[in-house]
Tab-separated table of C-alpha atoms in Angstrom:
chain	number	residue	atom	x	y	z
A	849	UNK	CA	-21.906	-37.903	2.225
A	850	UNK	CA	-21.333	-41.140	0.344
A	851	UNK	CA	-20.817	-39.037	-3.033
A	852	UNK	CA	-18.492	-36.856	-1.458
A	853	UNK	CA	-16.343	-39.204	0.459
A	854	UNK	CA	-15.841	-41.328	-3.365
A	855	UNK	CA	-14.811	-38.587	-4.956
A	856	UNK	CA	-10.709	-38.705	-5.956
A	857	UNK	CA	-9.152	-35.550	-5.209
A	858	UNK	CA	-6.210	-36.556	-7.214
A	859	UNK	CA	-7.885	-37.165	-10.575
A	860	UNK	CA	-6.387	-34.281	-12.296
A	861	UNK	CA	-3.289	-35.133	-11.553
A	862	UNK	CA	-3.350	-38.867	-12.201
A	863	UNK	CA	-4.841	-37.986	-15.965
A	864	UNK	CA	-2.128	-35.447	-16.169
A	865	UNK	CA	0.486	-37.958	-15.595
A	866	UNK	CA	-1.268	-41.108	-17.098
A	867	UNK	CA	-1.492	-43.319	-13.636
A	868	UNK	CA	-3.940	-45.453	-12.975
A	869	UNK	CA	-6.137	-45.133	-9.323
A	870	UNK	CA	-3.801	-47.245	-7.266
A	871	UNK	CA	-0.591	-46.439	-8.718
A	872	UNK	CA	-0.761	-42.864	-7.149
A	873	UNK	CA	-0.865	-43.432	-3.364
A	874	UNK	CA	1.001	-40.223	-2.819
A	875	UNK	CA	2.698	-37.182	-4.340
A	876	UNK	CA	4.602	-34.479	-2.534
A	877	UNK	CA	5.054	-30.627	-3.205
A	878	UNK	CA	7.371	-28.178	-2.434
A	879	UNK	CA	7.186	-25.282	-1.092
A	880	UNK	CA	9.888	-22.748	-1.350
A	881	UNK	CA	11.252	-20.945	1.750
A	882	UNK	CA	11.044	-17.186	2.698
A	883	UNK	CA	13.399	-14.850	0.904
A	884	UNK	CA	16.418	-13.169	3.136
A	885	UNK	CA	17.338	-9.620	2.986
A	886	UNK	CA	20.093	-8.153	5.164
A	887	UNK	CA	19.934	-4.141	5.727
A	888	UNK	CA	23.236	-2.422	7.441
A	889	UNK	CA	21.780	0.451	10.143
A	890	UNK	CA	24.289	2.946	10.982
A	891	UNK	CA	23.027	5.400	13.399
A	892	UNK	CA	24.534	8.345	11.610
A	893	UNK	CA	23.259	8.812	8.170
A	894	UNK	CA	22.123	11.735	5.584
A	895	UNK	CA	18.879	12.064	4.777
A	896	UNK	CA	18.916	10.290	1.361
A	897	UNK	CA	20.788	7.415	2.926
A	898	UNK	CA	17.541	6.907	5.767
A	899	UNK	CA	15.174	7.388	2.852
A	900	UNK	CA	16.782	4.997	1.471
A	901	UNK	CA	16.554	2.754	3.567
A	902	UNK	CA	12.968	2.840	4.534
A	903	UNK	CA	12.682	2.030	0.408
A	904	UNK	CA	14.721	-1.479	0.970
A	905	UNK	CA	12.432	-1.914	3.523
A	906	UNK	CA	9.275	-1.091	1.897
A	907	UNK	CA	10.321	-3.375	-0.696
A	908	UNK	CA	11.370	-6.232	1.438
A	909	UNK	CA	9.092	-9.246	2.331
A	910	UNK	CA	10.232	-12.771	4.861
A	911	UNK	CA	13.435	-12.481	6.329
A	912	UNK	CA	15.309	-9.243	7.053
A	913	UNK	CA	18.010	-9.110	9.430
A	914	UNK	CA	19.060	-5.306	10.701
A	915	UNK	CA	22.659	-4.944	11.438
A	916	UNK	CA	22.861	-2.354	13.782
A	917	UNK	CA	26.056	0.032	14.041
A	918	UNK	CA	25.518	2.869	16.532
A	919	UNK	CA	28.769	4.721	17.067
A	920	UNK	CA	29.718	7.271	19.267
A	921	UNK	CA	29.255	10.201	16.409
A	922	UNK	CA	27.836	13.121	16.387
A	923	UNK	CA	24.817	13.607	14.397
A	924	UNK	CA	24.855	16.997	13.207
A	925	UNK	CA	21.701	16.618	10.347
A	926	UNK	CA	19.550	14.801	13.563
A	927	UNK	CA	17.480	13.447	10.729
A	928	UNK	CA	16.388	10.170	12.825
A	929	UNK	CA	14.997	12.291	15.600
A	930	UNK	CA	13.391	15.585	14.135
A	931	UNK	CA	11.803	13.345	10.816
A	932	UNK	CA	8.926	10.913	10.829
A	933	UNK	CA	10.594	8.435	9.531
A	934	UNK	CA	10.582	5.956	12.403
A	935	UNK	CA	6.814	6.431	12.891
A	936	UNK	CA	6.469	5.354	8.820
A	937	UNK	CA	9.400	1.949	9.665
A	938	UNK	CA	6.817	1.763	12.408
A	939	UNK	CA	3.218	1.492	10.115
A	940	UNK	CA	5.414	-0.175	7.506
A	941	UNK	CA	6.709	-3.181	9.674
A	942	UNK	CA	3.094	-3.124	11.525
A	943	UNK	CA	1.300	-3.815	8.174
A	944	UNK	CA	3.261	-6.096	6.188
A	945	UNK	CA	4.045	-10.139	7.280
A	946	UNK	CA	8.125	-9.577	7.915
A	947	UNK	CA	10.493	-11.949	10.562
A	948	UNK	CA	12.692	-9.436	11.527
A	949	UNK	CA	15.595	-9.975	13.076
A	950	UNK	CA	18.116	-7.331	14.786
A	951	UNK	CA	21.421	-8.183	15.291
A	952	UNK	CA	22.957	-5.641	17.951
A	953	UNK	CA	26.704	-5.278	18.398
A	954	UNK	CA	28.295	-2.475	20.530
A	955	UNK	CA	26.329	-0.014	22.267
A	956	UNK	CA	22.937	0.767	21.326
A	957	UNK	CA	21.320	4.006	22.375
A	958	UNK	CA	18.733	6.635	21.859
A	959	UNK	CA	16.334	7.046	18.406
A	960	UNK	CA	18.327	3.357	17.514
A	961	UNK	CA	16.591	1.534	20.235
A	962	UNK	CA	13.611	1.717	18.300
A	963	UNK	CA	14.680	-0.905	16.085
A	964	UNK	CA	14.971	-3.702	19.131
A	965	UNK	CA	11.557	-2.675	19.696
A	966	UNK	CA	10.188	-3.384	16.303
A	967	UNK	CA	12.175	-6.750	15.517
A	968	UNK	CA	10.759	-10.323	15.364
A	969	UNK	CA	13.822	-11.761	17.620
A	970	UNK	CA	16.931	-9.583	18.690
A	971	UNK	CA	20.491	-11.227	19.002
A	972	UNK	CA	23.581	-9.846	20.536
A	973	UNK	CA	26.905	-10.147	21.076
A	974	UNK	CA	28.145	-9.689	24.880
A	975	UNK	CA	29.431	-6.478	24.164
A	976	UNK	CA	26.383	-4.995	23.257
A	977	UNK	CA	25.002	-2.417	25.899
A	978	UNK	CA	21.441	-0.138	25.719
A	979	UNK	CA	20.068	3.137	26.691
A	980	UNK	CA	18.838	6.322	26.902
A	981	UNK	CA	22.180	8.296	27.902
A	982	UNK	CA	21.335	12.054	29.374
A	983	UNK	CA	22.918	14.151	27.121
A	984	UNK	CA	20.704	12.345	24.009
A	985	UNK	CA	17.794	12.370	25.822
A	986	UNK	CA	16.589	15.276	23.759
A	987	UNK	CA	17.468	13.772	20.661
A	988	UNK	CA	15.299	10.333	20.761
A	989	UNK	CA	12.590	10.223	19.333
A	990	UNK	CA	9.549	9.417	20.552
A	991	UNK	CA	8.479	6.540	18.392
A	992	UNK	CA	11.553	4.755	20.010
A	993	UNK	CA	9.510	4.708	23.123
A	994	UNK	CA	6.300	2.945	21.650
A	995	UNK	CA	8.150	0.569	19.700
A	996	UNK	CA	9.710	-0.316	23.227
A	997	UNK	CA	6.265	-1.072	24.668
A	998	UNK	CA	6.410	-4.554	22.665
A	999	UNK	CA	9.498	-5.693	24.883
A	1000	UNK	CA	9.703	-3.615	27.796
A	1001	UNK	CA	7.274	-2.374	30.525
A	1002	UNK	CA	6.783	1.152	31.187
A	1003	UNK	CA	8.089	1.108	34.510
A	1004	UNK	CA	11.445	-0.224	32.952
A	1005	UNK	CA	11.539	2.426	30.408
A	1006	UNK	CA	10.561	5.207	32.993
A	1007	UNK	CA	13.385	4.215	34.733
A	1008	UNK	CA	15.636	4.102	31.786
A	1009	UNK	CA	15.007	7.652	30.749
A	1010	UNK	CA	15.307	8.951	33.978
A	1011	UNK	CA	17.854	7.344	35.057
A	1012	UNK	CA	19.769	7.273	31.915
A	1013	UNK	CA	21.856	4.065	32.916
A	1014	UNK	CA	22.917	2.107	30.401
A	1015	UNK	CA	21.925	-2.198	30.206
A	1016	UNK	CA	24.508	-4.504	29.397
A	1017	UNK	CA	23.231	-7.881	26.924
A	1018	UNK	CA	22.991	-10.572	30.100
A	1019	UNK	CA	20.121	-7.394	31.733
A	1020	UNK	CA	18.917	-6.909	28.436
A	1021	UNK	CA	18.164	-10.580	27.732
A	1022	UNK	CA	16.426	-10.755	31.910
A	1023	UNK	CA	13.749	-7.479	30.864
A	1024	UNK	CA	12.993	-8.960	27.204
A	1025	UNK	CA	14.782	-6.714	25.340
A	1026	UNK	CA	17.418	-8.771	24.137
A	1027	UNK	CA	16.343	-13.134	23.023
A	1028	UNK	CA	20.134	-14.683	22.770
A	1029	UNK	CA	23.190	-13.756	23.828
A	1030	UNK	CA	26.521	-15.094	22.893
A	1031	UNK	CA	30.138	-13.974	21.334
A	1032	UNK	CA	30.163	-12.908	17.424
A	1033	UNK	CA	31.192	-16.313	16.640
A	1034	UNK	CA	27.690	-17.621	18.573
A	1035	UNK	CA	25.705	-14.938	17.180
A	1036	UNK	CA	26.595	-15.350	13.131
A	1037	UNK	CA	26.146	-18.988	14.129
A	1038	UNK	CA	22.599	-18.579	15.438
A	1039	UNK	CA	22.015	-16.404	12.311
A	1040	UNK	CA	23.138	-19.238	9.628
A	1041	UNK	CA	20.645	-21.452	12.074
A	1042	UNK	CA	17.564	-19.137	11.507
A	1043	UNK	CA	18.278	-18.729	7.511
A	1044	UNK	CA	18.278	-22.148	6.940
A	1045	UNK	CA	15.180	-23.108	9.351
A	1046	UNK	CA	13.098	-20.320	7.284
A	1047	UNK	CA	14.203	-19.333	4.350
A	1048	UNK	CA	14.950	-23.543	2.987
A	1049	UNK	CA	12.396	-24.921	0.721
A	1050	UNK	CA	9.894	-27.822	2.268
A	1051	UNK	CA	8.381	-30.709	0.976
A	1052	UNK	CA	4.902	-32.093	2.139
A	1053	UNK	CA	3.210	-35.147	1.273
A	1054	UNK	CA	-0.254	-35.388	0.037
A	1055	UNK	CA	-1.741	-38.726	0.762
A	1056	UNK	CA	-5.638	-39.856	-0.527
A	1057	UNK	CA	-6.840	-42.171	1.826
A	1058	UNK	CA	-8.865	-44.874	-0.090
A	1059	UNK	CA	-5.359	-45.119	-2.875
A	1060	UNK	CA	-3.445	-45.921	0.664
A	1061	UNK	CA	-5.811	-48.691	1.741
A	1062	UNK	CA	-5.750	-50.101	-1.384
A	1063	UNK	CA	-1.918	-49.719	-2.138
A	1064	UNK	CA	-1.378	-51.604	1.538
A	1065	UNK	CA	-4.309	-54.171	0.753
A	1066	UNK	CA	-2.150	-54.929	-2.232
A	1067	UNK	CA	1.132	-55.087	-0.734
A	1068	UNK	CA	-0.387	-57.696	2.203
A	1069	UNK	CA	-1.827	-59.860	-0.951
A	1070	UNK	CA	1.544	-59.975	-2.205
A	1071	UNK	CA	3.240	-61.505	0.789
């Protein structure tokens, strides 16, 4: 144990720089942060455009922050709901070490509450509403639904596809759906926040105890 405890973990690095035992009591590192990528989401795209997309993903590691834009259009391909695309976001997200984060403005609905479901931390904006509305009930997939399962209960989402009411950000945030709340300003505020927490580089400090002892033995001589 004795052999073990003398030994200087530092030693390389002290020949390396040509310091003597003592004149090393500490060194620091850094560590760079986690790379950002930010992916638009419109609900109505061609097929090339969601392929795509699943290949920024697939290539996409640390941050990624989904801006979702679900409008009101109709989709007349239906490629989100009658592809497997959102089981393969699904096995993709599932199996790779991603902070995701989903920024939701406007209304959210159908096969596009699947990404909610699959995100690290969602953020939205007051205006932001969610749903299952009746007429799009047959056009959601079913993935959306076990992505869901993460945030929501089943009775909740039982009652949102039956129901087919929609949830506005402040009932969102109460069931777990939703993790902030606040106007755009807030929101692209609270995004800046969670780049810079994450993705900035940090420093750490690697001490060896006996160089400390010795370093404050010497200062204590000195005065």
């Amino acid at each position: 144990m004795a052999a073990v405890l003398s030994e200087d973990p530092f030693q390389a690095v002290r020949e390396e720089l040509g310091m003597g035992k003592t004149n090393l009591p500490a060194f620091q590192a850094t560590t760079p942060g986690m790379s950002v990528m930010t992916l638009e989401v419109p609900s109505v795209q061609s097929k090339e455009a969601w392929n795509a997309f699943l290949e920024m993903l697939s290539l996409s590691d640390g941050l990624v922050i989904l801006r979702l834009e679900d409008k009101a259009d109709f989709d007349e391909e239906g490629y989100l709901h009658r592809s497997p695309l959102l089981s393969q976001i699904f096995e993709l997200v599932d199996s790779r070490p991603m902070f995701i984060i989903c920024v939701c403005k406007g209304p959210v609905r159908s096969s596009m509450m699947f990404f909610p479901g699959i995100a690290s931390l969602v953020l939205a904006t007051k205006d932001a509403t969610f749903g299952f509305p009746d007429f799009a009930q047959g056009k959601t997939c079913e993935f959306a639904s076990v992505a869901l399962r993460k945030r929501l209960t089943d009775v909740v989402q039982r009652r949102l596809f039956l129901v087919g009411d929609s949830l506005d950000a402040y009932e969102a945030q109460r069931l777990g759906l939703v993790d902030f709340v606040g106007d755009d300003e807030t929101v692209e505020n609270e995004i800046c926040r969670l780049i810079y927490r994450n993705c900035s580089p940090k420093t750490q400090y690697f001490m060896h105890k006996p160089d400390m002892v010795e370093a404050l033995a010497g200062k204590e001589a000195e005065e």
